[in-house]
Short mmCIF file of C-alpha atoms and ligand atoms in Angstrom, two decimals:
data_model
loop_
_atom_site.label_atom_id
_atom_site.label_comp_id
_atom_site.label_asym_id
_atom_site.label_seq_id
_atom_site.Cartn_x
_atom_site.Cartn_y
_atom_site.Cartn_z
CA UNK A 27 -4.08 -21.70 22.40
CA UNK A 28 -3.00 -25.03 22.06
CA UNK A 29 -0.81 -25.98 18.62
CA UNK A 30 -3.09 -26.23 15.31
CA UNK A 31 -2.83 -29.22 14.23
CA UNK A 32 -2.37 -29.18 10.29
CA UNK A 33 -4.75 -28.61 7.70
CA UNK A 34 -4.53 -30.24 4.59
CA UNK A 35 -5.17 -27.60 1.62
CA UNK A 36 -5.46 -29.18 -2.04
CA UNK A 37 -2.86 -28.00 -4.08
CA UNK A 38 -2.25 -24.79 -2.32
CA UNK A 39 0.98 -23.14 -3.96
CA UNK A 40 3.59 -22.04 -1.81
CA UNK A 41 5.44 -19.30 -3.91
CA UNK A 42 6.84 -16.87 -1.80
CA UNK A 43 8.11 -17.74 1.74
CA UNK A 44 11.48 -16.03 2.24
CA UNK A 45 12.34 -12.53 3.29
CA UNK A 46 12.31 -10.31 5.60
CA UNK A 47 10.17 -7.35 5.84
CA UNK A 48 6.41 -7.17 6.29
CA UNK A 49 5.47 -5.63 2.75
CA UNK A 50 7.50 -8.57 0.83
CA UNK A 51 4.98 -10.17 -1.18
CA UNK A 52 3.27 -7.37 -2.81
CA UNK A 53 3.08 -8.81 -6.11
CA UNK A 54 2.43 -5.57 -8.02
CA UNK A 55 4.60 -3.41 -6.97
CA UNK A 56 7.95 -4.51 -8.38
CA UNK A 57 6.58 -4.04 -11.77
CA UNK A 58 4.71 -0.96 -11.09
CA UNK A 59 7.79 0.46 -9.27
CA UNK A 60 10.43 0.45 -11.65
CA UNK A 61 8.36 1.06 -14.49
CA UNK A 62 6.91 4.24 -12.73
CA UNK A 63 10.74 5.19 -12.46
CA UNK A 64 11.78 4.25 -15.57
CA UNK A 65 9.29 5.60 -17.38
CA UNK A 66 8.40 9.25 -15.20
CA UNK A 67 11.70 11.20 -15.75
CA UNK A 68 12.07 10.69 -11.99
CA UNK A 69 15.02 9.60 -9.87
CA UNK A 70 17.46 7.99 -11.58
CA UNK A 71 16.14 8.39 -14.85
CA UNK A 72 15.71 12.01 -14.88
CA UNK A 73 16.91 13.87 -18.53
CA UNK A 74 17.45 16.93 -18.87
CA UNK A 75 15.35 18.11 -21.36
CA UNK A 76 14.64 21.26 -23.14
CA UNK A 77 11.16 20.65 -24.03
CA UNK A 78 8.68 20.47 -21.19
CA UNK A 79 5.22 21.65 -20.42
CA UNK A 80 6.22 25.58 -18.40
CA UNK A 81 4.68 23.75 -15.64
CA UNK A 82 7.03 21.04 -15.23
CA UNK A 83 9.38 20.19 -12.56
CA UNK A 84 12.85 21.72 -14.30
CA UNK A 85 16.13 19.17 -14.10
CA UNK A 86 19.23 20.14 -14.47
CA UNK A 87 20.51 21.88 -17.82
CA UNK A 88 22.80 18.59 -19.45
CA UNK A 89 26.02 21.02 -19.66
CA UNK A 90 25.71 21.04 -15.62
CA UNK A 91 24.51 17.66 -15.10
CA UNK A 92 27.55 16.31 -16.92
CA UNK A 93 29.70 17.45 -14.08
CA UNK A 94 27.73 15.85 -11.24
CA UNK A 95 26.68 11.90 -10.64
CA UNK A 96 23.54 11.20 -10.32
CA UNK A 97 22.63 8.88 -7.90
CA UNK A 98 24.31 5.49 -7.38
CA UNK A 99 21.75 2.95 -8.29
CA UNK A 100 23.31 0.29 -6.41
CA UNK A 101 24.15 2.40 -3.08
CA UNK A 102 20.64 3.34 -2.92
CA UNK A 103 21.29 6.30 -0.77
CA UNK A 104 18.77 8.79 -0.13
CA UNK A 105 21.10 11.39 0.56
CA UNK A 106 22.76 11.27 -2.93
CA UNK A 107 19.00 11.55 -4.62
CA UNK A 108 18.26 14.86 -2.21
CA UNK A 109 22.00 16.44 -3.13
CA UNK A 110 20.71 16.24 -6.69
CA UNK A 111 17.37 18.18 -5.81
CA UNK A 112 19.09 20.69 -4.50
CA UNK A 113 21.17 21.30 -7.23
CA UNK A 114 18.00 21.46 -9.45
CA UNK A 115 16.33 24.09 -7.18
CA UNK A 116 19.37 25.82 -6.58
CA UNK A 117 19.85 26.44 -10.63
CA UNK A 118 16.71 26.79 -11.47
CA UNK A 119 16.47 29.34 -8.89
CA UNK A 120 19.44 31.31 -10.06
CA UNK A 121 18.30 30.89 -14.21
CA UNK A 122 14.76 32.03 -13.04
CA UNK A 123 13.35 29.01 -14.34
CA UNK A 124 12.04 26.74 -11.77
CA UNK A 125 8.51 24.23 -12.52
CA UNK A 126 5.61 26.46 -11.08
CA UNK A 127 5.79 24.10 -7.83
CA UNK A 128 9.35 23.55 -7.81
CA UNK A 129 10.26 26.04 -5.22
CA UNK A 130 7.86 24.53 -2.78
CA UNK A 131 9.28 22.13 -1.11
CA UNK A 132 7.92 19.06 0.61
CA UNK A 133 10.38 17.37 3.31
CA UNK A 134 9.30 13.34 2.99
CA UNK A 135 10.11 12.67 6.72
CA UNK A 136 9.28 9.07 7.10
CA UNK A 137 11.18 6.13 6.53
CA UNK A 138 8.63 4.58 4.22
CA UNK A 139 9.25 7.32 1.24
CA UNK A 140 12.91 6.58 1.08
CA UNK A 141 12.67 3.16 1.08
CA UNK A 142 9.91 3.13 -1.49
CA UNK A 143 11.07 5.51 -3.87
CA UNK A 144 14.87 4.90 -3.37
CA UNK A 145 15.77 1.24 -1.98
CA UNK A 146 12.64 -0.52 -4.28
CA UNK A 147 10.44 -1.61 -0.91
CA UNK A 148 7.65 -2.37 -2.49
CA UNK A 149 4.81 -1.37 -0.26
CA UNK A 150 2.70 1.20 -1.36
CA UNK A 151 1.95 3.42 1.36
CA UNK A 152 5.36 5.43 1.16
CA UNK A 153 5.05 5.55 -3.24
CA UNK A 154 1.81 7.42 -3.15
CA UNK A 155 2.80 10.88 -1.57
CA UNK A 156 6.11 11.11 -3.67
CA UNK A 157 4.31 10.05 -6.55
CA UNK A 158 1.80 13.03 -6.21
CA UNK A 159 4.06 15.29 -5.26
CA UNK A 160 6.49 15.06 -8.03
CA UNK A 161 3.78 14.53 -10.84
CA UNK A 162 2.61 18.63 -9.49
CA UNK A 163 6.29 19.29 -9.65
CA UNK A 164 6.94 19.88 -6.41
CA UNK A 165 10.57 19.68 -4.64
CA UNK A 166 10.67 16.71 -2.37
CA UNK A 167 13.88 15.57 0.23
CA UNK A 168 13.70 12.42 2.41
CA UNK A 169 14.46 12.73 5.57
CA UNK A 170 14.27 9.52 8.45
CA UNK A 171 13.66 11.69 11.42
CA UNK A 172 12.31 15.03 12.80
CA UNK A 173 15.76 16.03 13.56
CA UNK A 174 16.84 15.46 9.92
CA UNK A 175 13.64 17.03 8.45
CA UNK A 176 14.95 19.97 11.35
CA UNK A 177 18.12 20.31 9.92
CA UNK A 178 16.54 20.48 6.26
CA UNK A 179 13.79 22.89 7.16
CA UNK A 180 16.47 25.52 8.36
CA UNK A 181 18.12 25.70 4.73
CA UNK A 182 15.14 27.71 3.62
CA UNK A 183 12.49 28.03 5.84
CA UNK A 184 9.99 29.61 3.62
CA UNK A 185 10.61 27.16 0.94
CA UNK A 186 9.20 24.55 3.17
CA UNK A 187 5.59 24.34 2.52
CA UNK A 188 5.02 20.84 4.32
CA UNK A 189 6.80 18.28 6.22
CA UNK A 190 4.86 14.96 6.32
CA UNK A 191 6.04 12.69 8.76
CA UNK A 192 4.14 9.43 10.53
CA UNK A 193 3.85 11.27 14.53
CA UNK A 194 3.58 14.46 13.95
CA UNK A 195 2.88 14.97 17.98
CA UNK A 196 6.39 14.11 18.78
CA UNK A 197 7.35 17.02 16.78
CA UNK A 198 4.24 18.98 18.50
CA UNK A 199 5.37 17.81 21.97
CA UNK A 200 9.06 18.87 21.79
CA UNK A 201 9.97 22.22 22.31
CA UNK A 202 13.43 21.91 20.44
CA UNK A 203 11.48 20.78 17.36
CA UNK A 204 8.56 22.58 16.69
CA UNK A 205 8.66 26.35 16.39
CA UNK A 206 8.02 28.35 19.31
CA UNK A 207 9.16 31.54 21.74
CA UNK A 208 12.17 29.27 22.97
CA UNK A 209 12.95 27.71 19.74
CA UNK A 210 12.12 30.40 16.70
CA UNK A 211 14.43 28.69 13.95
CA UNK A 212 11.52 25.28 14.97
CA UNK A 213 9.26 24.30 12.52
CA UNK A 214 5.78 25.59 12.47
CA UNK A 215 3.31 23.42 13.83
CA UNK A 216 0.85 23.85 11.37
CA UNK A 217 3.25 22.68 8.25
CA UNK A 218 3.71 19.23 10.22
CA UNK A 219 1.06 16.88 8.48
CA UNK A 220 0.64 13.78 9.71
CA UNK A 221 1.37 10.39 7.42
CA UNK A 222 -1.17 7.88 7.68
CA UNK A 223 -1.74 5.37 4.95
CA UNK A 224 -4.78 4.14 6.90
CA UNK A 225 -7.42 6.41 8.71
CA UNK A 226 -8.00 6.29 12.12
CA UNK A 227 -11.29 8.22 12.61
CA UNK A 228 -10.68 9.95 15.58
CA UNK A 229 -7.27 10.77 14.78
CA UNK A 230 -5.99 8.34 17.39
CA UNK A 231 -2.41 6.75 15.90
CA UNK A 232 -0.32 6.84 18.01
CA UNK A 233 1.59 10.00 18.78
CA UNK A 234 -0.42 11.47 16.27
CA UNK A 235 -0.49 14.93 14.72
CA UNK A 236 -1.75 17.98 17.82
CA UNK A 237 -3.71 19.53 15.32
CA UNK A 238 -5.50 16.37 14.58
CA UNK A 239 -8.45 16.70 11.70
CA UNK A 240 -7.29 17.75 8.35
CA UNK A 241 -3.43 17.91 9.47
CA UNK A 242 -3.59 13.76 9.52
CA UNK A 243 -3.49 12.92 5.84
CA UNK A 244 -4.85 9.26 4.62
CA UNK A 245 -4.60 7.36 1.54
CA UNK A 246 -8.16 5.87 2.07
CA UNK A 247 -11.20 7.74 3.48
CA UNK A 248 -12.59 7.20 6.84
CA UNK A 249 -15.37 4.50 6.51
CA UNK A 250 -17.99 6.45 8.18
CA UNK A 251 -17.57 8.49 5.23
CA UNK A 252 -17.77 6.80 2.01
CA UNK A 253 -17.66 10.47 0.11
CA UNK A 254 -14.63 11.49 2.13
CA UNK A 255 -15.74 14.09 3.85
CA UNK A 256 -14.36 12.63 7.17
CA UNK A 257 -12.42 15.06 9.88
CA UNK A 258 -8.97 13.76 8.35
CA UNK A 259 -8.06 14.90 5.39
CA UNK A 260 -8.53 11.81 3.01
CA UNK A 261 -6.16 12.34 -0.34
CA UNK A 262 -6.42 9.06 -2.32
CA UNK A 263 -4.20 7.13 -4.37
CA UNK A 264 -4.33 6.12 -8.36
CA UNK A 265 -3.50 3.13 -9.58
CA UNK A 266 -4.96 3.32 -13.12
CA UNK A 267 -1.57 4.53 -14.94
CA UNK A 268 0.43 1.41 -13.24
CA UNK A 269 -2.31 -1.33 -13.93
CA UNK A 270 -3.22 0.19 -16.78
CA UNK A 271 0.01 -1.73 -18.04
CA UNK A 272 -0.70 -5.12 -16.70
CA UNK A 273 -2.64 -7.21 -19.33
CA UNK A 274 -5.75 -8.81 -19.02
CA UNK A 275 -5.89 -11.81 -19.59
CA UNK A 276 -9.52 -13.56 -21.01
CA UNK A 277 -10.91 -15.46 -18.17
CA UNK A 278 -11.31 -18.74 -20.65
CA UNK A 279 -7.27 -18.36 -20.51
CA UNK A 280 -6.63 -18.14 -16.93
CA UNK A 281 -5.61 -20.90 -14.93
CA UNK A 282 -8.78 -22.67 -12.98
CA UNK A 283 -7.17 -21.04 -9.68
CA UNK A 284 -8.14 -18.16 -6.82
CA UNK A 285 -5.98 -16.51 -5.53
CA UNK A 286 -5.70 -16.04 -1.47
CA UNK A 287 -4.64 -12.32 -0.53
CA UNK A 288 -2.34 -12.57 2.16
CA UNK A 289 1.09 -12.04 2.88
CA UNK A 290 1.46 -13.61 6.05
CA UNK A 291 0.55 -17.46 7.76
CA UNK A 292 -0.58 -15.75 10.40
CA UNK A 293 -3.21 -14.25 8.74
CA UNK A 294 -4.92 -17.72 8.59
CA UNK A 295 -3.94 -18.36 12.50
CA UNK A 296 -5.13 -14.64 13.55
CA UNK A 297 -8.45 -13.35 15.19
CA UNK A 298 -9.33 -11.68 12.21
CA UNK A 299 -9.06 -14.55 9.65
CA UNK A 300 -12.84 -14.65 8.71
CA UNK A 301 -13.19 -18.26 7.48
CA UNK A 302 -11.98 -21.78 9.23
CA UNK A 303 -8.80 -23.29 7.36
CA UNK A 304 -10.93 -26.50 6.48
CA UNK A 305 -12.97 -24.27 3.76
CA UNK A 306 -9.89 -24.39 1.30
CA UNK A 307 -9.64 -28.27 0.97
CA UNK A 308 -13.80 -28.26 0.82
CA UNK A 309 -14.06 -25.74 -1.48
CA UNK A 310 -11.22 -26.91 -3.56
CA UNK A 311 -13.06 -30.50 -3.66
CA UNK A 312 -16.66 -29.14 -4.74
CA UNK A 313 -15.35 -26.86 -7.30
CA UNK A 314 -12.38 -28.77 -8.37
CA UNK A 315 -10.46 -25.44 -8.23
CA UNK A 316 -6.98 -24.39 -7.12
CA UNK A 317 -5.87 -22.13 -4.42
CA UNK A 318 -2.70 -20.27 -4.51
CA UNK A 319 -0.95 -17.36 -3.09
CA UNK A 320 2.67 -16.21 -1.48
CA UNK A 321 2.90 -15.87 1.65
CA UNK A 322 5.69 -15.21 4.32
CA UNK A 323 6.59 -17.96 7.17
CA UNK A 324 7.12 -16.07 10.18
CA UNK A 325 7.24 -17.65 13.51
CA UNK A 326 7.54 -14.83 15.40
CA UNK A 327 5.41 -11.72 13.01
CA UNK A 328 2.14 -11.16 15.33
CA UNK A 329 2.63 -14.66 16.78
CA UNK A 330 4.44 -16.15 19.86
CA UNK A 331 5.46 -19.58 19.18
CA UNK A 332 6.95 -20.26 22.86
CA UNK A 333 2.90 -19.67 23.92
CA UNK A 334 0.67 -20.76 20.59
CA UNK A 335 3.33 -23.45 19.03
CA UNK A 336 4.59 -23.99 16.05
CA UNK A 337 2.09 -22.28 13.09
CA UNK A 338 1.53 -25.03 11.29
CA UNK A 339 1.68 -24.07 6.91
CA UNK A 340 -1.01 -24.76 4.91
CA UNK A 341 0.70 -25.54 1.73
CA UNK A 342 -0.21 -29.18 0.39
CA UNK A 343 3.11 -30.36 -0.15
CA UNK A 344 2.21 -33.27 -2.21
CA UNK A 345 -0.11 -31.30 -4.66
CA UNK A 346 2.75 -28.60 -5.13
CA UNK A 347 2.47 -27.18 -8.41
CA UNK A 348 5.89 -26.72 -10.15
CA UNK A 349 5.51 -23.70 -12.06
CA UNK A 350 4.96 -20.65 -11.16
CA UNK A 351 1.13 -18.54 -11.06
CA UNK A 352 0.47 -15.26 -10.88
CA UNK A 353 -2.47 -13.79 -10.04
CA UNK A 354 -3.27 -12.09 -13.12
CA UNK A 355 -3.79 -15.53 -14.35
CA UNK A 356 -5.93 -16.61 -11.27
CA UNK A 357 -9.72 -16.19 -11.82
CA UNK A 358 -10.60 -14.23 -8.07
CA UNK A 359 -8.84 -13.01 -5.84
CA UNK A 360 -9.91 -14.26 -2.10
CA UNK A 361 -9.85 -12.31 0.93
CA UNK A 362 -8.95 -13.90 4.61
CA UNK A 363 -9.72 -11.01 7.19
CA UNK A 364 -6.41 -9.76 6.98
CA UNK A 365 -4.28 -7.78 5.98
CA UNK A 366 -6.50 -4.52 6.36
CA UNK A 367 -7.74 -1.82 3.33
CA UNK A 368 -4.95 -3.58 1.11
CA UNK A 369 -4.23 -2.11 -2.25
CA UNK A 370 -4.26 -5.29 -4.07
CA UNK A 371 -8.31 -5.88 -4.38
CA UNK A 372 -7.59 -2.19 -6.25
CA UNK A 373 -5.22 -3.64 -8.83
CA UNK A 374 -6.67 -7.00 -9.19
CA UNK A 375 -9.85 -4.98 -10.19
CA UNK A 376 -8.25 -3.28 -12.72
CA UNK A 377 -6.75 -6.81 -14.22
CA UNK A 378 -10.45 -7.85 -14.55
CA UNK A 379 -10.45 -10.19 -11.33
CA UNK A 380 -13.15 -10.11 -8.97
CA UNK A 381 -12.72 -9.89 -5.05
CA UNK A 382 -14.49 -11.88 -2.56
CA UNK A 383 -14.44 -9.28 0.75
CA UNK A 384 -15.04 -10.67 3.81
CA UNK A 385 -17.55 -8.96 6.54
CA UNK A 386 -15.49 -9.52 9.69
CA UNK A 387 -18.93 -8.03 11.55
CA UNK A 388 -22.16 -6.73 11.27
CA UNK A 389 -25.88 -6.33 12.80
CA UNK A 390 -26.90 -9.20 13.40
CA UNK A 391 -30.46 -8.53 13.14
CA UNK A 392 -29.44 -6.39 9.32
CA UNK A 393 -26.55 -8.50 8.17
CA UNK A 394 -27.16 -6.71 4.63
CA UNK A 395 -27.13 -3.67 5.76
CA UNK A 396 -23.89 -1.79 4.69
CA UNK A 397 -23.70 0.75 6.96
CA UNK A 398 -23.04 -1.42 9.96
CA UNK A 399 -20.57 -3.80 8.09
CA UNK A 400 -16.88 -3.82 9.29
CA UNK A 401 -14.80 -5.77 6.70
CA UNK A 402 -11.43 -6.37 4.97
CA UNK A 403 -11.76 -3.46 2.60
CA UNK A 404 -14.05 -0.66 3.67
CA UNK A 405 -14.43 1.16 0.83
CA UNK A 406 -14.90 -2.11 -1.88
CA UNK A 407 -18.34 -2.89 0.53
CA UNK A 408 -19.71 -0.31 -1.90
CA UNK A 409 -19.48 -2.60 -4.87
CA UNK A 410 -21.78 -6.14 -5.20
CA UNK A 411 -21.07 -8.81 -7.68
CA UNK A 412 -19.95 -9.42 -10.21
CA UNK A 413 -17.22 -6.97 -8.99
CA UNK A 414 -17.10 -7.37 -5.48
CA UNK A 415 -18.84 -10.39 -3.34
CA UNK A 416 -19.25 -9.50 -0.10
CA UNK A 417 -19.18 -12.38 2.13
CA UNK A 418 -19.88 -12.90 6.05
CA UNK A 419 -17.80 -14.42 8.30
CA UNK A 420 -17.69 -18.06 8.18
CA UNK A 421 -20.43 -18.30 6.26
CA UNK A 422 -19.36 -21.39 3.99
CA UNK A 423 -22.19 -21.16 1.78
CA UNK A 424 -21.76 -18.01 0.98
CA UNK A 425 -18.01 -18.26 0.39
CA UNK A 426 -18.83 -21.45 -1.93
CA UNK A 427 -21.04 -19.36 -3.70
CA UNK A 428 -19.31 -16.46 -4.44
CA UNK A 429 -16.24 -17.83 -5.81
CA UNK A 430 -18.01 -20.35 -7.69
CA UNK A 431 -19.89 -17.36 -9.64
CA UNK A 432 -16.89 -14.69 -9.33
CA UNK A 433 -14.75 -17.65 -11.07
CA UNK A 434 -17.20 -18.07 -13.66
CA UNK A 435 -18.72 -14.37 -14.47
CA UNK A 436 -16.00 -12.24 -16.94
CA UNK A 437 -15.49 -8.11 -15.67
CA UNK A 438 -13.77 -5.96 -17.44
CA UNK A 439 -11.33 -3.93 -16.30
CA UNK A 440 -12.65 -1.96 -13.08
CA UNK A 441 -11.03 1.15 -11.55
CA UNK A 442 -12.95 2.63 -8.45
CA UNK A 443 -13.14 6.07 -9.32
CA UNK A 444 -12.44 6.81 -5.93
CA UNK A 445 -9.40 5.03 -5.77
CA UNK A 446 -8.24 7.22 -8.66
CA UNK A 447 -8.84 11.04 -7.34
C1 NAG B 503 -13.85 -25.73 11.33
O1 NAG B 503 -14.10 -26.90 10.61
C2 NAG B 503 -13.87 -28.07 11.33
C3 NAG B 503 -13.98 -29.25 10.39
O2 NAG B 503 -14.99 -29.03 9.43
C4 NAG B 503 -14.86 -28.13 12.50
O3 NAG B 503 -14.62 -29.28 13.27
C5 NAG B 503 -14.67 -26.89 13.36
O4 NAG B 503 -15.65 -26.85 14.36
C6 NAG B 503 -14.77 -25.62 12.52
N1 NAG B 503 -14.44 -24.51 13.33
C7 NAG B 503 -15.15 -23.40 13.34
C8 NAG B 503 -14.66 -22.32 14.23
O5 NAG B 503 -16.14 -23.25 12.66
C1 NAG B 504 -24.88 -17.21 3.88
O1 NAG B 504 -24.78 -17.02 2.49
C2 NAG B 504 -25.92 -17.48 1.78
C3 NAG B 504 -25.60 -17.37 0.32
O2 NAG B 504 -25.29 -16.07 -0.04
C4 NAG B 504 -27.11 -16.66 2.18
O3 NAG B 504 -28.26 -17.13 1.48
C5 NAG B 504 -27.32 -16.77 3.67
O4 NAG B 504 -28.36 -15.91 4.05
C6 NAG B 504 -26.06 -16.42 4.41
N1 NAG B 504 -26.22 -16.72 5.82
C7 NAG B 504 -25.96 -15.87 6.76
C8 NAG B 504 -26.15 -16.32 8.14
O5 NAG B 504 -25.56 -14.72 6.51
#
């Protein structure tokens, strides 16, 4: 591909650009993240408390605690968080009063969960498990490989009710790490669950889970099943208690701005981007509205500069706005193709903003029919305006069209109710 030549975007904010991991410009989850911690009893925060529902999951008694550090909020080490669940099962185990769960424990084998829940990453796949887990009281310990989660598994064996771990098949595949006649201290293959934010339908990640159908867990269902009764076990995520704390702010109030929903350049560069990068500047001109969103400039994140040249950004550098927007305060929220089954049309929703999906394909003799759509967010195809407008491919009409409505038609707070089981 030869070097794009640059595309002039009115007024297109650049907020974000700077960092260095994919998930970096989640814009919800800082918030939602430490107030979730803050605010649960979990972590850091946890109190020992002498009044709590039977069920709970039981801290440590404050005449104990007082004698051992919690974790070190600026080391951010995992280890120091799973010392201090140990010493809650271990007492609560020896006072006979452990949370009904609490002596089940869950061994959080991917990287994701500790850096979510302990170093503040703020992409949501790794939150959700944790957060489910802990709410039902259950023990949790991060591990960052199938040999830690080993080593963790042979403290107490039958303890270990689950270990859920991205490729569960390498686990399957090696003999010195799943249990079997040579290796009988090996954990069981059957308690190895697969992590998967996104479903694959036919199970195939790579190095996936032996066992395949309900052993590969997903946050979202499979999209040939909208009910969720797919062959992988589909759990779901909630987001109502987070954005339930976000304001809404009345549409006559926001800025006259949509927001684009990507975190990347390239997703405006890439084969999925569903529109052509002149629609911006036109649409900007016929509405008279704004786009903004953050995005990361990475030269070398799913593109090869040496072969494609330079990516070329699409912020309007002369048109910069100088303070800040968010996107609670932007009118719609604007999908680009990419990036795939995101949580933020969920949460945007729930602020009262609508969400433009693009259809990256469909029949082409039933473009309307749902069944055979393939697009940004799988499950949001569900909903039509004035929640969700759900928009082909390049078709500039449409696009026009939808945001000029979505920008002008007030929602109220929406939560998918099957984002929320
Ligand atoms: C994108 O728009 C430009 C200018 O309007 C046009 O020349 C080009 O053919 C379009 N590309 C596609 C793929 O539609
Ligand atoms: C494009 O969108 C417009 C407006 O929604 C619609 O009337 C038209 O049928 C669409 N065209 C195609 C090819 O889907």
């Amino acid at each position: 591909m030869a070097p794009m030549t640059r595309t002039s975007v009115t007024r297109i904010l650049l907020l974000l650009c700077c960092g260095s991991f994919l998930y970096s410009v989640f814009l919800f989850f800082p918030k939602i993240d430490q107030q979730f911690l803050s605010t649960k009893g979990f972590g850091f925060h946890r109190q020992a408390s002498e009044q709590f529902p039977v069920n709970a999951y039981r801290p440590l008694a404050s005449h104990i605690a007082q004698h051992f550090p919690p974790p070190d909020t600026t080391r951010k080490k995992y280890h120091e968080w799973n010392a201090q669940t140990l010493r809650e099962l271990y007492v609560c185990m020896a006072l006979s009063n452990c949370g009904a769960n609490q002596q089940k424990v869950a061994l959080l084998a991917s990287h994701w969960f500790e850096e979510a829940i302990v170093r503040d990453w703020r992409g949501g796949e790794g939150v959700w498990y944790y957060k489910n887990l802990r709410e039902l009281g259950y023990t949790t310990l991060f591990a960052n490989s199938f040999d830690e989660a080993l080593e963790q598994y042979r403290l107490f064996p039958d303890l270990v009710k689950v270990v859920i771990r991205n490729r569960a098949g390498d686990c399957h595949k090696d003999t010195k790490c799943v249990k079997g006649p040579n290796n009988p201290s090996g954990i069981p293959a059957w308690k190895i669950f697969d992590f998967e934010y996104f479903s694959s339908p036919e199970g195939g990640h790579h190095g996936a889970s032996l066992m395949k159908g309900k052993w590969i867990l997903s946050a979202n269902p499979d999209p040939r099943f909208a009910d969720g009764q797919g062959p992988i076990q589909y759990l779901g995520f909630s987001i109502e208690e987070e954005c339930s704390k976000l304001p809404i702010i009345p549409l006559a109030e926001r800025s006259h701005q949509v927001w684009m929903l990507m975190k990347q350049l390239t997703y405006v560069y890439d084969h999925r981007f569903t529109w052509n990068r002149s629609y911006f500047s036109l649409a900007a001109q016929e509405l008279g509205i704004d786009f903004v969103g953050g995005w990361q400039i990475n030269q070398h994140y799913q593109w090869e500069p040496d072969k494609k040249g330079t990516m070329i950004d699409i912020e309007d550098k002369e048109h910069r706005t100088e303070f800040a927007h968010e996107i609670g305060s932007s009118k719609m929220l604007i999908g680009v193709g990419n990036p795939y089954w995101s949580p933020s049309p969920y949460n945007a929703l729930c602020q009262g903003i609508p969400f433009l999906n693009p259809i990256i394909n469909w029949d082409r003799g039933d473009p309307w029919n749902k069944a055979k759509w393939h697009s940004q967010h799988p499950s949001l195809n569900l909903l039509d305006p004035p929640y969700v407008y759900n928009v082909h491919k390049g078709n500039y009409t449409g696009f026009i069209e939808a945001i000029k409505l979505g920008t002008q038609t007030e929602i109220p707070r929406f939560v998918e109710p099957q984002s929320s089981s």
